[in-house]
Every structure is written in structure tokens, then in C-alpha cells.
Amino acid sequence: MIFALLARVFSFLGATMRNGTGKFISAAVFLGLSVCAGPAAAADLGLMTSGPSSVGSCSEIVFTCENGRQYPLCPIAVSVVGEVVTGSLHLGHHGATHVRMIPMGVGYRYAGRGIWLDGFRENALLNFGKHSQVACTIQRS
């Protein structure tokens, strides 16, 4: 009778161990795939800078647009991998507008008060409200 009870306890522990081992193996495989995948491309993350030392530098990312103007983006906060998280987009005589990166599936979007910038790699559309937009390209220095 005692051996029957012990057998049930050990069979229950065996099932628990198998379940825990399965979870461990799944976690190890997932971690291995995420580490081996490498960093995402710049188009997946946002605009990339050379790193934290470029915070406050307005000459590294400049949008040259079809309206003949240039709009520099000054990074305020840069992530560990070098993507611009927040910045100020200089619009000429009107001063700078604070913009923040909005995660997108493909490409990038930086939005501020009444303005947003949608782009993919070196091409972007700068939107001034709902009814005015201009095509731009990124000039990197």
C-alpha cells in the first residue's frame, strides 16, 4: 500500500519534471534564435546615428526635401543600438519641433505637434498637417 502511494507521488513528480524540462528547452531554443538573428536593420528600427556621442549634433541627419529646404534632426535620446528615439526637427524660421519615434512594422515614423515624418531607408515624406506633405531624402554627413 505504501509502495503504491510512493509510485503515484513519483509519477506525478516525473510529469512535473518532464513539463519543466520542456519549458526550459523551449526557452533555450527561443533565446538561441533571438541571439543568432543579429541586430535588426535600420529600416526596422528607425533612424540610426553613430551613437550616444551624436546627441545634440544637428549635422548628422539632414532631410533634403523637394521644396528646396533642408531640415536637420537633432537627436535628444539615442538607444543603445544607435537609433534616434527622440529629437528636435528644425523647421527653419519657426524653430524646432520635438519629435518622438513611433514603432512601425516597416520603416519609421517620427511625430510631433502638427507634424510627422514617415520614411523607409533614405526616403521620407514630411507631413505638415493633414493636407501638406513634401518628399525628402536623408543626407548623412
mmCIF file of N, CA and C in Angstrom:
data_model
loop_
_atom_site.group_PDB
_atom_site.id
_atom_site.type_symbol
_atom_site.label_atom_id
_atom_site.label_comp_id
_atom_site.label_asym_id
_atom_site.label_seq_id
_atom_site.Cartn_x
_atom_site.Cartn_y
_atom_site.Cartn_z
ATOM 1 N N MET A 1 0.807 -1.176 0.000
ATOM 2 C CA MET A 1 0.000 0.000 0.000
ATOM 3 C C MET A 1 0.865 1.261 0.000
ATOM 4 N N ILE A 2 1.885 1.272 0.812
ATOM 5 C CA ILE A 2 2.787 2.416 0.867
ATOM 6 C C ILE A 2 3.534 2.560 -0.448
ATOM 7 N N PHE A 3 3.940 1.435 -1.042
ATOM 8 C CA PHE A 3 4.652 1.496 -2.313
ATOM 9 C C PHE A 3 3.752 2.040 -3.428
ATOM 10 N N ALA A 4 2.469 1.747 -3.375
ATOM 11 C CA ALA A 4 1.532 2.266 -4.375
ATOM 12 C C ALA A 4 1.421 3.782 -4.250
ATOM 13 N N LEU A 5 1.355 4.306 -3.033
ATOM 14 C CA LEU A 5 1.290 5.752 -2.830
ATOM 15 C C LEU A 5 2.577 6.431 -3.281
ATOM 16 N N LEU A 6 3.722 5.826 -2.956
ATOM 17 C CA LEU A 6 5.003 6.383 -3.402
ATOM 18 C C LEU A 6 5.120 6.373 -4.925
ATOM 19 N N ALA A 7 4.613 5.330 -5.549
ATOM 20 C CA ALA A 7 4.652 5.254 -7.008
ATOM 21 C C ALA A 7 3.846 6.392 -7.624
ATOM 22 N N ARG A 8 2.676 6.704 -7.043
ATOM 23 C CA ARG A 8 1.856 7.805 -7.548
ATOM 24 C C ARG A 8 2.579 9.145 -7.362
ATOM 25 N N VAL A 9 3.202 9.351 -6.216
ATOM 26 C CA VAL A 9 3.927 10.596 -5.960
ATOM 27 C C VAL A 9 5.079 10.747 -6.944
ATOM 28 N N PHE A 10 5.851 9.686 -7.151
ATOM 29 C CA PHE A 10 6.985 9.770 -8.066
ATOM 30 C C PHE A 10 6.537 9.927 -9.514
ATOM 31 N N SER A 11 5.399 9.327 -9.899
ATOM 32 C CA SER A 11 4.918 9.511 -11.267
ATOM 33 C C SER A 11 4.470 10.956 -11.476
ATOM 34 N N PHE A 12 3.842 11.555 -10.429
ATOM 35 C CA PHE A 12 3.455 12.958 -10.511
ATOM 36 C C PHE A 12 4.691 13.853 -10.628
ATOM 37 N N LEU A 13 5.723 13.587 -9.824
ATOM 38 C CA LEU A 13 6.956 14.366 -9.902
ATOM 39 C C LEU A 13 7.635 14.198 -11.252
ATOM 40 N N GLY A 14 7.551 13.002 -11.806
ATOM 41 C CA GLY A 14 8.150 12.760 -13.124
ATOM 42 C C GLY A 14 7.478 13.593 -14.197
ATOM 43 N N ALA A 15 6.133 13.686 -14.139
ATOM 44 C CA ALA A 15 5.404 14.506 -15.111
ATOM 45 C C ALA A 15 5.767 15.979 -14.947
ATOM 46 N N THR A 16 5.915 16.420 -13.703
ATOM 47 C CA THR A 16 6.300 17.800 -13.447
ATOM 48 C C THR A 16 7.699 18.078 -13.976
ATOM 49 N N MET A 17 8.615 17.156 -13.770
ATOM 50 C CA MET A 17 9.984 17.324 -14.266
ATOM 51 C C MET A 17 10.002 17.364 -15.794
ATOM 52 N N ARG A 18 9.223 16.492 -16.437
ATOM 53 C CA ARG A 18 9.183 16.497 -17.900
ATOM 54 C C ARG A 18 8.621 17.824 -18.415
ATOM 55 N N ASN A 19 7.572 18.332 -17.764
ATOM 56 C CA ASN A 19 6.970 19.600 -18.160
ATOM 57 C C ASN A 19 7.973 20.748 -17.977
ATOM 58 N N GLY A 20 8.668 20.781 -16.864
ATOM 59 C CA GLY A 20 9.669 21.822 -16.602
ATOM 60 C C GLY A 20 10.830 21.745 -17.579
ATOM 61 N N THR A 21 11.254 20.526 -17.916
ATOM 62 C CA THR A 21 12.345 20.364 -18.876
ATOM 63 C C THR A 21 11.916 20.850 -20.252
ATOM 64 N N GLY A 22 10.675 20.577 -20.627
ATOM 65 C CA GLY A 22 10.160 21.045 -21.917
ATOM 66 C C GLY A 22 10.147 22.557 -21.993
ATOM 67 N N LYS A 23 9.739 23.214 -20.914
ATOM 68 C CA LYS A 23 9.740 24.676 -20.882
ATOM 69 C C LYS A 23 11.156 25.226 -20.970
ATOM 70 N N PHE A 24 12.084 24.561 -20.280
ATOM 71 C CA PHE A 24 13.478 25.004 -20.312
ATOM 72 C C PHE A 24 14.044 24.897 -21.726
ATOM 73 N N ILE A 25 13.773 23.783 -22.393
ATOM 74 C CA ILE A 25 14.290 23.589 -23.753
ATOM 75 C C ILE A 25 13.672 24.610 -24.697
ATOM 76 N N SER A 26 12.372 24.868 -24.560
ATOM 77 C CA SER A 26 11.714 25.874 -25.404
ATOM 78 C C SER A 26 12.338 27.249 -25.197
ATOM 79 N N ALA A 27 12.574 27.601 -23.940
ATOM 80 C CA ALA A 27 13.184 28.898 -23.647
ATOM 81 C C ALA A 27 14.593 28.987 -24.214
ATOM 82 N N ALA A 28 15.360 27.908 -24.107
ATOM 83 C CA ALA A 28 16.728 27.903 -24.629
ATOM 84 C C ALA A 28 16.733 28.046 -26.145
ATOM 85 N N VAL A 29 15.826 27.380 -26.835
ATOM 86 C CA VAL A 29 15.753 27.483 -28.292
ATOM 87 C C VAL A 29 15.364 28.903 -28.696
ATOM 88 N N PHE A 30 14.358 29.490 -28.023
ATOM 89 C CA PHE A 30 13.930 30.849 -28.336
ATOM 90 C C PHE A 30 15.065 31.848 -28.119
ATOM 91 N N LEU A 31 15.774 31.726 -27.013
ATOM 92 C CA LEU A 31 16.886 32.617 -26.733
ATOM 93 C C LEU A 31 17.985 32.448 -27.772
ATOM 94 N N GLY A 32 18.275 31.219 -28.151
ATOM 95 C CA GLY A 32 19.294 30.969 -29.158
ATOM 96 C C GLY A 32 18.936 31.588 -30.495
ATOM 97 N N LEU A 33 17.677 31.485 -30.898
ATOM 98 C CA LEU A 33 17.253 32.084 -32.160
ATOM 99 C C LEU A 33 17.312 33.598 -32.114
ATOM 100 N N SER A 34 16.942 34.189 -30.987
ATOM 101 C CA SER A 34 16.969 35.647 -30.899
ATOM 102 C C SER A 34 18.394 36.183 -30.894
ATOM 103 N N VAL A 35 19.332 35.459 -30.302
ATOM 104 C CA VAL A 35 20.723 35.904 -30.280
ATOM 105 C C VAL A 35 21.356 35.717 -31.647
ATOM 106 N N CYS A 36 21.051 34.618 -32.331
ATOM 107 C CA CYS A 36 21.647 34.343 -33.629
ATOM 108 C C CYS A 36 21.062 35.206 -34.739
ATOM 109 N N ALA A 37 19.874 35.762 -34.528
ATOM 110 C CA ALA A 37 19.234 36.547 -35.575
ATOM 111 C C ALA A 37 20.003 37.831 -35.866
ATOM 112 N N GLY A 38 20.714 38.350 -34.899
ATOM 113 C CA GLY A 38 21.504 39.551 -35.103
ATOM 114 C C GLY A 38 20.653 40.790 -34.975
ATOM 115 N N PRO A 39 21.264 41.981 -35.072
ATOM 116 C CA PRO A 39 20.509 43.220 -34.923
ATOM 117 C C PRO A 39 19.596 43.459 -36.114
ATOM 118 N N ALA A 40 18.504 44.139 -35.886
ATOM 119 C CA ALA A 40 17.571 44.458 -36.950
ATOM 120 C C ALA A 40 18.156 45.553 -37.829
ATOM 121 N N ALA A 41 17.645 45.633 -39.034
ATOM 122 C CA ALA A 41 18.124 46.658 -39.963
ATOM 123 C C ALA A 41 17.612 48.027 -39.544
ATOM 124 N N ALA A 42 18.237 49.068 -40.072
ATOM 125 C CA ALA A 42 17.843 50.425 -39.705
ATOM 126 C C ALA A 42 16.415 50.719 -40.112
ATOM 127 N N ALA A 43 15.952 50.113 -41.198
ATOM 128 C CA ALA A 43 14.582 50.354 -41.633
ATOM 129 C C ALA A 43 13.578 49.763 -40.656
ATOM 130 N N ASP A 44 13.964 48.765 -39.897
ATOM 131 C CA ASP A 44 13.067 48.161 -38.930
ATOM 132 C C ASP A 44 13.034 48.943 -37.638
ATOM 133 N N LEU A 45 14.076 49.666 -37.326
ATOM 134 C CA LEU A 45 14.183 50.322 -36.029
ATOM 135 C C LEU A 45 13.851 51.794 -36.078
ATOM 136 N N GLY A 46 14.439 52.514 -36.945
ATOM 137 C CA GLY A 46 14.315 53.967 -37.004
ATOM 138 C C GLY A 46 15.588 54.536 -37.583
ATOM 139 N N LEU A 47 15.771 55.821 -37.463
ATOM 140 C CA LEU A 47 16.977 56.453 -37.988
ATOM 141 C C LEU A 47 18.150 56.136 -37.077
ATOM 142 N N MET A 48 19.250 55.716 -37.660
ATOM 143 C CA MET A 48 20.422 55.316 -36.899
ATOM 144 C C MET A 48 21.441 56.455 -36.897
ATOM 145 N N THR A 49 22.090 56.615 -35.751
ATOM 146 C CA THR A 49 23.174 57.579 -35.626
ATOM 147 C C THR A 49 24.441 56.823 -35.286
ATOM 148 N N SER A 50 25.517 57.551 -35.173
ATOM 149 C CA SER A 50 26.784 56.906 -34.860
ATOM 150 C C SER A 50 26.893 56.530 -33.393
ATOM 151 N N GLY A 51 25.936 56.959 -32.573
ATOM 152 C CA GLY A 51 25.952 56.555 -31.168
ATOM 153 C C GLY A 51 25.628 57.690 -30.241
ATOM 154 N N PRO A 52 25.752 57.449 -28.948
ATOM 155 C CA PRO A 52 25.397 58.457 -27.956
ATOM 156 C C PRO A 52 26.195 59.746 -28.060
ATOM 157 N N SER A 53 27.375 59.698 -28.653
ATOM 158 C CA SER A 53 28.176 60.921 -28.757
ATOM 159 C C SER A 53 27.545 61.929 -29.709
ATOM 160 N N SER A 54 26.592 61.472 -30.558
ATOM 161 C CA SER A 54 25.977 62.377 -31.523
ATOM 162 C C SER A 54 24.752 63.082 -30.962
ATOM 163 N N VAL A 55 24.411 62.872 -29.694
ATOM 164 C CA VAL A 55 23.277 63.557 -29.090
ATOM 165 C C VAL A 55 23.569 65.046 -29.074
ATOM 166 N N GLY A 56 22.638 65.836 -29.604
ATOM 167 C CA GLY A 56 22.818 67.277 -29.673
ATOM 168 C C GLY A 56 23.463 67.747 -30.967
ATOM 169 N N SER A 57 23.992 66.834 -31.769
ATOM 170 C CA SER A 57 24.617 67.191 -33.043
ATOM 171 C C SER A 57 23.541 67.243 -34.120
ATOM 172 N N CYS A 58 23.431 68.376 -34.797
ATOM 173 C CA CYS A 58 22.378 68.547 -35.799
ATOM 174 C C CYS A 58 22.862 68.307 -37.221
ATOM 175 N N SER A 59 24.093 67.968 -37.413
ATOM 176 C CA SER A 59 24.614 67.860 -38.775
ATOM 177 C C SER A 59 24.646 66.426 -39.301
ATOM 178 N N GLU A 60 24.356 65.447 -38.455
ATOM 179 C CA GLU A 60 24.492 64.060 -38.905
ATOM 180 C C GLU A 60 23.313 63.591 -39.748
ATOM 181 N N ILE A 61 22.092 63.957 -39.395
ATOM 182 C CA ILE A 61 20.901 63.565 -40.147
ATOM 183 C C ILE A 61 20.201 64.829 -40.618
ATOM 184 N N VAL A 62 20.180 65.031 -41.947
ATOM 185 C CA VAL A 62 19.532 66.205 -42.533
ATOM 186 C C VAL A 62 18.596 65.720 -43.633
ATOM 187 N N PHE A 63 17.342 66.156 -43.560
ATOM 188 C CA PHE A 63 16.368 65.828 -44.598
ATOM 189 C C PHE A 63 16.413 66.915 -45.654
ATOM 190 N N THR A 64 16.779 66.538 -46.881
ATOM 191 C CA THR A 64 16.790 67.457 -48.010
ATOM 192 C C THR A 64 15.529 67.191 -48.812
ATOM 193 N N CYS A 65 14.663 68.206 -48.903
ATOM 194 C CA CYS A 65 13.326 67.992 -49.453
ATOM 195 C C CYS A 65 13.157 68.664 -50.810
ATOM 196 N N GLU A 66 12.093 68.245 -51.512
ATOM 197 C CA GLU A 66 11.819 68.748 -52.853
ATOM 198 C C GLU A 66 11.418 70.215 -52.873
ATOM 199 N N ASN A 67 11.053 70.778 -51.738
ATOM 200 C CA ASN A 67 10.716 72.193 -51.686
ATOM 201 C C ASN A 67 11.961 73.081 -51.590
ATOM 202 N N GLY A 68 13.151 72.464 -51.678
ATOM 203 C CA GLY A 68 14.407 73.204 -51.668
ATOM 204 C C GLY A 68 14.959 73.480 -50.280
ATOM 205 N N ARG A 69 14.295 73.022 -49.254
ATOM 206 C CA ARG A 69 14.753 73.269 -47.888
ATOM 207 C C ARG A 69 15.418 72.040 -47.294
ATOM 208 N N GLN A 70 16.193 72.309 -46.273
ATOM 209 C CA GLN A 70 16.842 71.241 -45.513
ATOM 210 C C GLN A 70 16.368 71.317 -44.069
ATOM 211 N N TYR A 71 16.039 70.148 -43.501
ATOM 212 C CA TYR A 71 15.532 70.075 -42.139
ATOM 213 C C TYR A 71 16.425 69.141 -41.325
ATOM 214 N N PRO A 72 17.318 69.679 -40.495
ATOM 215 C CA PRO A 72 18.168 68.804 -39.669
ATOM 216 C C PRO A 72 17.387 68.216 -38.495
ATOM 217 N N LEU A 73 17.726 66.984 -38.150
ATOM 218 C CA LEU A 73 17.160 66.306 -36.987
ATOM 219 C C LEU A 73 18.252 66.195 -35.932
ATOM 220 N N CYS A 74 18.027 66.826 -34.796
ATOM 221 C CA CYS A 74 18.994 66.797 -33.699
ATOM 222 C C CYS A 74 18.571 65.739 -32.695
ATOM 223 N N PRO A 75 19.335 64.667 -32.537
ATOM 224 C CA PRO A 75 18.966 63.628 -31.570
ATOM 225 C C PRO A 75 18.985 64.162 -30.139
ATOM 226 N N ILE A 76 17.970 63.809 -29.369
ATOM 227 C CA ILE A 76 17.930 64.128 -27.949
ATOM 228 C C ILE A 76 18.221 62.861 -27.148
ATOM 229 N N ALA A 77 17.561 61.770 -27.518
ATOM 230 C CA ALA A 77 17.790 60.485 -26.857
ATOM 231 C C ALA A 77 18.070 59.440 -27.926
ATOM 232 N N VAL A 78 19.118 58.659 -27.691
ATOM 233 C CA VAL A 78 19.542 57.614 -28.624
ATOM 234 C C VAL A 78 19.569 56.300 -27.869
ATOM 235 N N SER A 79 19.043 55.234 -28.488
ATOM 236 C CA SER A 79 19.027 53.933 -27.831
ATOM 237 C C SER A 79 20.427 53.324 -27.814
ATOM 238 N N VAL A 80 20.547 52.197 -27.167
ATOM 239 C CA VAL A 80 21.836 51.507 -27.047
ATOM 240 C C VAL A 80 22.375 51.104 -28.418
ATOM 241 N N VAL A 81 21.481 50.725 -29.350
ATOM 242 C CA VAL A 81 21.923 50.296 -30.675
ATOM 243 C C VAL A 81 22.126 51.459 -31.639
ATOM 244 N N GLY A 82 21.828 52.703 -31.187
ATOM 245 C CA GLY A 82 22.110 53.861 -32.009
ATOM 246 C C GLY A 82 20.926 54.453 -32.736
ATOM 247 N N GLU A 83 19.710 54.024 -32.450
ATOM 248 C CA GLU A 83 18.550 54.597 -33.120
ATOM 249 C C GLU A 83 18.081 55.848 -32.381
ATOM 250 N N VAL A 84 17.644 56.832 -33.139
ATOM 251 C CA VAL A 84 17.144 58.072 -32.551
ATOM 252 C C VAL A 84 15.754 57.787 -31.980
ATOM 253 N N VAL A 85 15.585 57.994 -30.689
ATOM 254 C CA VAL A 85 14.298 57.756 -30.033
ATOM 255 C C VAL A 85 13.502 59.056 -29.974
ATOM 256 N N THR A 86 14.133 60.131 -29.563
ATOM 257 C CA THR A 86 13.508 61.455 -29.590
ATOM 258 C C THR A 86 14.514 62.439 -30.160
ATOM 259 N N GLY A 87 13.990 63.521 -30.714
ATOM 260 C CA GLY A 87 14.866 64.529 -31.271
ATOM 261 C C GLY A 87 14.096 65.809 -31.536
ATOM 262 N N SER A 88 14.806 66.796 -32.021
ATOM 263 C CA SER A 88 14.153 68.039 -32.421
ATOM 264 C C SER A 88 14.392 68.225 -33.914
ATOM 265 N N LEU A 89 13.302 68.417 -34.631
ATOM 266 C CA LEU A 89 13.352 68.623 -36.075
ATOM 267 C C LEU A 89 13.289 70.122 -36.318
ATOM 268 N N HIS A 90 14.357 70.667 -36.901
ATOM 269 C CA HIS A 90 14.458 72.105 -37.114
ATOM 270 C C HIS A 90 13.767 72.467 -38.429
ATOM 271 N N LEU A 91 12.779 73.364 -38.311
ATOM 272 C CA LEU A 91 11.933 73.702 -39.450
ATOM 273 C C LEU A 91 12.223 75.080 -40.014
ATOM 274 N N GLY A 92 13.379 75.627 -39.747
ATOM 275 C CA GLY A 92 13.746 76.932 -40.284
ATOM 276 C C GLY A 92 13.392 78.050 -39.324
ATOM 277 N N HIS A 93 12.679 79.056 -39.821
ATOM 278 C CA HIS A 93 12.360 80.243 -39.031
ATOM 279 C C HIS A 93 11.408 79.948 -37.877
ATOM 280 N N HIS A 94 10.657 78.867 -37.978
ATOM 281 C CA HIS A 94 9.676 78.534 -36.942
ATOM 282 C C HIS A 94 10.307 77.857 -35.730
ATOM 283 N N GLY A 95 11.587 77.604 -35.783
ATOM 284 C CA GLY A 95 12.263 76.937 -34.670
ATOM 285 C C GLY A 95 12.215 75.426 -34.816
ATOM 286 N N ALA A 96 12.386 74.743 -33.698
ATOM 287 C CA ALA A 96 12.444 73.276 -33.706
ATOM 288 C C ALA A 96 11.174 72.695 -33.096
ATOM 289 N N THR A 97 10.805 71.521 -33.583
ATOM 290 C CA THR A 97 9.667 70.782 -33.056
ATOM 291 C C THR A 97 10.178 69.481 -32.468
ATOM 292 N N HIS A 98 9.735 69.174 -31.254
ATOM 293 C CA HIS A 98 10.121 67.924 -30.602
ATOM 294 C C HIS A 98 9.390 66.770 -31.282
ATOM 295 N N VAL A 99 10.137 65.746 -31.709
ATOM 296 C CA VAL A 99 9.539 64.564 -32.340
ATOM 297 C C VAL A 99 9.964 63.325 -31.582
ATOM 298 N N ARG A 100 9.105 62.324 -31.642
ATOM 299 C CA ARG A 100 9.352 61.049 -30.970
ATOM 300 C C ARG A 100 9.109 59.923 -31.962
ATOM 301 N N MET A 101 9.954 58.880 -31.904
ATOM 302 C CA MET A 101 9.795 57.731 -32.776
ATOM 303 C C MET A 101 8.563 56.933 -32.361
ATOM 304 N N ILE A 102 7.771 56.551 -33.351
ATOM 305 C CA ILE A 102 6.625 55.674 -33.130
ATOM 306 C C ILE A 102 6.960 54.353 -33.813
ATOM 307 N N PRO A 103 6.970 53.244 -33.073
ATOM 308 C CA PRO A 103 7.321 51.954 -33.684
ATOM 309 C C PRO A 103 6.372 51.592 -34.832
ATOM 310 N N MET A 104 6.954 51.165 -35.930
ATOM 311 C CA MET A 104 6.195 50.741 -37.116
ATOM 312 C C MET A 104 6.679 49.346 -37.490
ATOM 313 N N GLY A 105 5.888 48.633 -38.248
ATOM 314 C CA GLY A 105 6.301 47.311 -38.709
ATOM 315 C C GLY A 105 7.458 47.407 -39.689
ATOM 316 N N VAL A 106 7.336 48.313 -40.652
ATOM 317 C CA VAL A 106 8.376 48.532 -41.655
ATOM 318 C C VAL A 106 8.583 50.035 -41.765
ATOM 319 N N GLY A 107 9.813 50.461 -41.778
ATOM 320 C CA GLY A 107 10.104 51.880 -41.890
ATOM 321 C C GLY A 107 10.108 52.550 -40.529
ATOM 322 N N TYR A 108 9.923 53.861 -40.541
ATOM 323 C CA TYR A 108 9.956 54.618 -39.300
ATOM 324 C C TYR A 108 8.960 55.767 -39.378
ATOM 325 N N ARG A 109 8.544 56.243 -38.223
ATOM 326 C CA ARG A 109 7.699 57.430 -38.118
ATOM 327 C C ARG A 109 8.162 58.228 -36.917
ATOM 328 N N TYR A 110 8.372 59.500 -37.143
ATOM 329 C CA TYR A 110 8.675 60.446 -36.078
ATOM 330 C C TYR A 110 7.553 61.471 -36.085
ATOM 331 N N ALA A 111 6.904 61.648 -34.954
ATOM 332 C CA ALA A 111 5.751 62.539 -34.883
ATOM 333 C C ALA A 111 5.945 63.580 -33.804
ATOM 334 N N GLY A 112 5.465 64.776 -34.102
ATOM 335 C CA GLY A 112 5.462 65.873 -33.153
ATOM 336 C C GLY A 112 4.148 66.617 -33.266
ATOM 337 N N ARG A 113 4.058 67.765 -32.656
ATOM 338 C CA ARG A 113 2.820 68.543 -32.654
ATOM 339 C C ARG A 113 2.557 69.097 -34.060
ATOM 340 N N GLY A 114 1.538 68.546 -34.737
ATOM 341 C CA GLY A 114 1.138 69.029 -36.054
ATOM 342 C C GLY A 114 2.053 68.634 -37.194
ATOM 343 N N ILE A 115 3.002 67.731 -36.943
ATOM 344 C CA ILE A 115 3.962 67.336 -37.976
ATOM 345 C C ILE A 115 4.342 65.884 -37.769
ATOM 346 N N TRP A 116 4.561 65.164 -38.847
ATOM 347 C CA TRP A 116 5.096 63.814 -38.731
ATOM 348 C C TRP A 116 5.902 63.478 -39.972
ATOM 349 N N LEU A 117 6.783 62.533 -39.808
ATOM 350 C CA LEU A 117 7.742 62.152 -40.836
ATOM 351 C C LEU A 117 7.674 60.642 -40.989
ATOM 352 N N ASP A 118 7.247 60.173 -42.151
ATOM 353 C CA ASP A 118 7.199 58.740 -42.447
ATOM 354 C C ASP A 118 8.313 58.419 -43.425
ATOM 355 N N GLY A 119 9.056 57.342 -43.160
ATOM 356 C CA GLY A 119 10.143 57.019 -44.064
ATOM 357 C C GLY A 119 10.486 55.551 -44.103
ATOM 358 N N PHE A 120 11.236 55.220 -45.125
ATOM 359 C CA PHE A 120 11.797 53.882 -45.304
ATOM 360 C C PHE A 120 13.176 54.068 -45.896
ATOM 361 N N ARG A 121 14.178 53.633 -45.145
ATOM 362 C CA ARG A 121 15.586 53.799 -45.511
ATOM 363 C C ARG A 121 15.906 55.274 -45.760
ATOM 364 N N GLU A 122 16.322 55.656 -46.959
ATOM 365 C CA GLU A 122 16.770 57.032 -47.231
ATOM 366 C C GLU A 122 15.647 57.942 -47.721
ATOM 367 N N ASN A 123 14.457 57.421 -47.938
ATOM 368 C CA ASN A 123 13.343 58.215 -48.458
ATOM 369 C C ASN A 123 12.337 58.484 -47.360
ATOM 370 N N ALA A 124 11.772 59.692 -47.366
ATOM 371 C CA ALA A 124 10.811 60.062 -46.330
ATOM 372 C C ALA A 124 9.795 61.049 -46.883
ATOM 373 N N LEU A 125 8.635 61.081 -46.247
ATOM 374 C CA LEU A 125 7.608 62.082 -46.512
ATOM 375 C C LEU A 125 7.428 62.908 -45.256
ATOM 376 N N LEU A 126 7.607 64.212 -45.391
ATOM 377 C CA LEU A 126 7.426 65.131 -44.277
ATOM 378 C C LEU A 126 6.032 65.734 -44.398
ATOM 379 N N ASN A 127 5.192 65.486 -43.404
ATOM 380 C CA ASN A 127 3.801 65.929 -43.421
ATOM 381 C C ASN A 127 3.624 67.121 -42.491
ATOM 382 N N PHE A 128 3.127 68.226 -43.057
ATOM 383 C CA PHE A 128 2.794 69.418 -42.276
ATOM 384 C C PHE A 128 1.271 69.449 -42.156
ATOM 385 N N GLY A 129 0.727 68.744 -41.194
ATOM 386 C CA GLY A 129 -0.720 68.652 -41.068
ATOM 387 C C GLY A 129 -1.287 67.628 -42.034
ATOM 388 N N LYS A 130 -2.622 67.667 -42.191
ATOM 389 C CA LYS A 130 -3.301 66.643 -42.993
ATOM 390 C C LYS A 130 -3.189 66.870 -44.498
ATOM 391 N N HIS A 131 -2.975 68.111 -44.943
ATOM 392 C CA HIS A 131 -3.109 68.407 -46.364
ATOM 393 C C HIS A 131 -1.840 68.890 -47.044
ATOM 394 N N SER A 132 -0.708 68.839 -46.368
ATOM 395 C CA SER A 132 0.526 69.315 -46.967
ATOM 396 C C SER A 132 1.667 68.348 -46.642
ATOM 397 N N GLN A 133 2.308 67.847 -47.684
ATOM 398 C CA GLN A 133 3.460 66.966 -47.484
ATOM 399 C C GLN A 133 4.492 67.226 -48.561
ATOM 400 N N VAL A 134 5.728 66.865 -48.247
ATOM 401 C CA VAL A 134 6.828 67.054 -49.181
ATOM 402 C C VAL A 134 7.739 65.826 -49.100
ATOM 403 N N ALA A 135 8.235 65.382 -50.254
ATOM 404 C CA ALA A 135 9.138 64.240 -50.318
ATOM 405 C C ALA A 135 10.555 64.687 -49.968
ATOM 406 N N CYS A 136 11.258 63.844 -49.207
ATOM 407 C CA CYS A 136 12.613 64.181 -48.764
ATOM 408 C C CYS A 136 13.523 62.966 -48.891
ATOM 409 N N THR A 137 14.811 63.237 -48.909
ATOM 410 C CA THR A 137 15.819 62.184 -48.800
ATOM 411 C C THR A 137 16.750 62.549 -47.651
ATOM 412 N N ILE A 138 17.351 61.535 -47.059
ATOM 413 C CA ILE A 138 18.260 61.764 -45.934
ATOM 414 C C ILE A 138 19.673 61.953 -46.471
ATOM 415 N N GLN A 139 20.290 63.044 -46.062
ATOM 416 C CA GLN A 139 21.694 63.305 -46.362
ATOM 417 C C GLN A 139 22.474 63.096 -45.071
ATOM 418 N N ARG A 140 23.359 62.136 -45.072
ATOM 419 C CA ARG A 140 24.165 61.853 -43.881
ATOM 420 C C ARG A 140 25.560 62.421 -44.055
ATOM 421 N N SER A 141 26.077 62.956 -42.971
ATOM 422 C CA SER A 141 27.440 63.506 -43.038
ATOM 423 C C SER A 141 28.407 62.636 -42.276
#
